[in-house]
mmCIF file of C-alpha atoms in Angstrom:
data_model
loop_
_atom_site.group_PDB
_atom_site.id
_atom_site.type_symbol
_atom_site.label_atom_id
_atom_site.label_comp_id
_atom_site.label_asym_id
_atom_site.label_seq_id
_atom_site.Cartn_x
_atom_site.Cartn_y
_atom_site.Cartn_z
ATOM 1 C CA UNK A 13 -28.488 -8.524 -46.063
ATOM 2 C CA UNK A 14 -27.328 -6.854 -42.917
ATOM 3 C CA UNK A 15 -29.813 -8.849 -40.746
ATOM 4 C CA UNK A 16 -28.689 -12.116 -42.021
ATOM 5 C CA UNK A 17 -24.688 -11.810 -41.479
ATOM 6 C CA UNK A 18 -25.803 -10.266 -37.635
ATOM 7 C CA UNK A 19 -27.873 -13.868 -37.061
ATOM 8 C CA UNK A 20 -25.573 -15.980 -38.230
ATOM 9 C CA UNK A 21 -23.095 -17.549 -35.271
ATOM 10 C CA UNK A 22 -20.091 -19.827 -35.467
ATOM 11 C CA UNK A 23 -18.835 -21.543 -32.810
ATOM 12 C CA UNK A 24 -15.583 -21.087 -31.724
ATOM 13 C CA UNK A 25 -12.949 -23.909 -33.618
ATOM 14 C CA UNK A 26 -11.209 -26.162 -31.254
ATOM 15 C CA UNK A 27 -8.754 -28.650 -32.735
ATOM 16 C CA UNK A 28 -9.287 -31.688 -30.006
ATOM 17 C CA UNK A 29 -12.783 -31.616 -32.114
ATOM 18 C CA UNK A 30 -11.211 -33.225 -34.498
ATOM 19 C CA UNK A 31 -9.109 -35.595 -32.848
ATOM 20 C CA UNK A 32 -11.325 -38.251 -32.676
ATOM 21 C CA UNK A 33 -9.129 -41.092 -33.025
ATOM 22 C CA UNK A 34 -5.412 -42.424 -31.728
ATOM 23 C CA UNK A 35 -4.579 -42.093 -35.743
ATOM 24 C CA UNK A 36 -5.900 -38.495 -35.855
ATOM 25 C CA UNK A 37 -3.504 -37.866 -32.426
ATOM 26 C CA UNK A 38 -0.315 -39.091 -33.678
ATOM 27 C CA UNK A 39 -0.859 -37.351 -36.473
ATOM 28 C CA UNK A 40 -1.836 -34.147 -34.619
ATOM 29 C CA UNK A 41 1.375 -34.531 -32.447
ATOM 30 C CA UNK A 42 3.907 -35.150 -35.320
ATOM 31 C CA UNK A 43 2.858 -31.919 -37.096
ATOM 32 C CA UNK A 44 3.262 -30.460 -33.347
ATOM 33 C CA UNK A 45 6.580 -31.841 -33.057
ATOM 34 C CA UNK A 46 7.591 -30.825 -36.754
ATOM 35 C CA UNK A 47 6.218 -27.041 -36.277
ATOM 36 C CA UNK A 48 7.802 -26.247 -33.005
ATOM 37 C CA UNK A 49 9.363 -29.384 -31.545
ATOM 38 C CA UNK A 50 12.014 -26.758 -29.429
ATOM 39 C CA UNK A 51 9.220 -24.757 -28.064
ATOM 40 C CA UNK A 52 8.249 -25.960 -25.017
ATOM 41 C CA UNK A 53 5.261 -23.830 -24.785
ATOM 42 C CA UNK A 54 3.819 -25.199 -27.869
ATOM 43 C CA UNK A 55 3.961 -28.688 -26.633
ATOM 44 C CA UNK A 56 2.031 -28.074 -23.929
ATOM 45 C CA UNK A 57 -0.709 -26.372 -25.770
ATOM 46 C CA UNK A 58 -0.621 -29.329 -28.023
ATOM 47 C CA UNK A 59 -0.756 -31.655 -25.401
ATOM 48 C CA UNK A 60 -3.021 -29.621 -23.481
ATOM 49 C CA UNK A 61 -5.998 -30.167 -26.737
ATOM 50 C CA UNK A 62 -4.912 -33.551 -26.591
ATOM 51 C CA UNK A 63 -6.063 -33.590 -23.182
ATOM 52 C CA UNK A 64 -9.252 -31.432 -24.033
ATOM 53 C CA UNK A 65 -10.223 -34.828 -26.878
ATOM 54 C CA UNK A 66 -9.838 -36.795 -23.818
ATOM 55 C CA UNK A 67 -11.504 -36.722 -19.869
ATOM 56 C CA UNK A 68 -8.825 -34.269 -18.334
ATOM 57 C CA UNK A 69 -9.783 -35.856 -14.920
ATOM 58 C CA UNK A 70 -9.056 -39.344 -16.265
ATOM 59 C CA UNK A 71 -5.884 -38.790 -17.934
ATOM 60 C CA UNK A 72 -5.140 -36.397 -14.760
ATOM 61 C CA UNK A 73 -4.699 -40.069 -12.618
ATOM 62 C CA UNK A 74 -2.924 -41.426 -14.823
ATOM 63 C CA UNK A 75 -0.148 -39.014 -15.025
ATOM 64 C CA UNK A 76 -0.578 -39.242 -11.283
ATOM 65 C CA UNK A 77 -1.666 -35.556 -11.221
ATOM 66 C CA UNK A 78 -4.926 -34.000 -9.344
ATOM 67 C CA UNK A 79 -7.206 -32.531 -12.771
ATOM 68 C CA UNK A 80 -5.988 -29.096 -11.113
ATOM 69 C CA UNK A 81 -2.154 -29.852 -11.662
ATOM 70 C CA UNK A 82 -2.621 -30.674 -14.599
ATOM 71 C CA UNK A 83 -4.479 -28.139 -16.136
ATOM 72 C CA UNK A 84 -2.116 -25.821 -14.402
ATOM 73 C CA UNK A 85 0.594 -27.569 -16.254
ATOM 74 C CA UNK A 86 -1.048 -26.871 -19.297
ATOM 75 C CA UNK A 87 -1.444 -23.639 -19.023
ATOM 76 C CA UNK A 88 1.432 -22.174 -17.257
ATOM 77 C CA UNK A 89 3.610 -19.266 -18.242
ATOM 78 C CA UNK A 90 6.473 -20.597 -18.295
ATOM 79 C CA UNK A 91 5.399 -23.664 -19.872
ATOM 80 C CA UNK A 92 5.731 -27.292 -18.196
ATOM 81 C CA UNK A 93 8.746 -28.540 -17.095
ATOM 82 C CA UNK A 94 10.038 -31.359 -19.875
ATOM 83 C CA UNK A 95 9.668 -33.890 -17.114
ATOM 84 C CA UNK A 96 5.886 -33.215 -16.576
ATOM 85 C CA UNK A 97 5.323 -32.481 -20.480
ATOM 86 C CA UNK A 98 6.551 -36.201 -20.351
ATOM 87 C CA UNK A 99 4.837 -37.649 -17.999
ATOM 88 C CA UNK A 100 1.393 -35.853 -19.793
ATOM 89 C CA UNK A 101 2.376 -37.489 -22.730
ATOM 90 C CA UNK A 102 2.899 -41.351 -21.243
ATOM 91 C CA UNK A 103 -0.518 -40.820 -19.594
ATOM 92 C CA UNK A 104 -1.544 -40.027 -23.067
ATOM 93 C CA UNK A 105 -0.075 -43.458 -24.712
ATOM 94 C CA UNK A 106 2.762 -41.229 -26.072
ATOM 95 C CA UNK A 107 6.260 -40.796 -26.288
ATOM 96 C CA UNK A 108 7.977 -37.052 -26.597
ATOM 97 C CA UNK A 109 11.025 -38.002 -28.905
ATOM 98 C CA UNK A 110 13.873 -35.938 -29.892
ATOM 99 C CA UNK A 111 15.850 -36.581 -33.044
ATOM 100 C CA UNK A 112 18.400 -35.494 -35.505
ATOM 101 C CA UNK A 113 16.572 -33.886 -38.679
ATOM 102 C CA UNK A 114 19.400 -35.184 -40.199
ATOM 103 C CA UNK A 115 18.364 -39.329 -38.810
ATOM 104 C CA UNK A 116 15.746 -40.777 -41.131
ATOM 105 C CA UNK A 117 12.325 -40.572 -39.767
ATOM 106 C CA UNK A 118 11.240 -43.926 -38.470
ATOM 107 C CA UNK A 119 8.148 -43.824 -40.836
ATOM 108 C CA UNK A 120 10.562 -43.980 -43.736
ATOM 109 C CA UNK A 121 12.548 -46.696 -42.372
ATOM 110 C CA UNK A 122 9.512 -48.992 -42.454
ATOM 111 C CA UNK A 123 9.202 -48.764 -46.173
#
């Protein structure tokens, strides 16, 4: 039984696996935002396997970054600056919002 368990390898999960569409993103993000929405460090992971679902070099130009900076910016200790974390998330197609948990959610405004 031994031998079998000692063949047997998993690869190592990776949530930007599973974001395979801009549905499965936003949804990704809001749970992000939900969790830890005043952790800045958070974000920037989340953004950062946002970036990993997408080519980092491509979204790189488009936050006007070299792939360097911005892998640097997603990685740093201390975490992106909000400024960057927002321009990261325009390049994305995103918006980083802040609002009252008191405010409806826009979500249940539509219904």
């Amino acid at each position: 039984m031994a031998e079998l368990c000692s063949e047997v390898k998993f690869s190592r999960y990776d949530s930007a696996d599973y974001l395979k569409t801009e549905d499965d993103i936003a949804a990704y993000m809001e749970a992000v935002m939900e969790e830890g929405g005043d952790d800045p460090a958070y974000i920037a992971t989340a953004l950062g396997v946002v970036a990993r679902a997408r080519m980092l070099t491509q979204l790189a130009n488009d936050a006007g970054m070299s792939r360097r900076e911005l892998i640097g910016a997603l990685t740093a200790d201390p975490p992106a600056s909000a400024a960057t974390a927002a321009k990261i998330a325009r390049a994305l197609g995103m918006n980083l919002n802040i609002s009252s948990p008191l405010a409806p959610s826009a979500s249940a405004s539509r219904r």
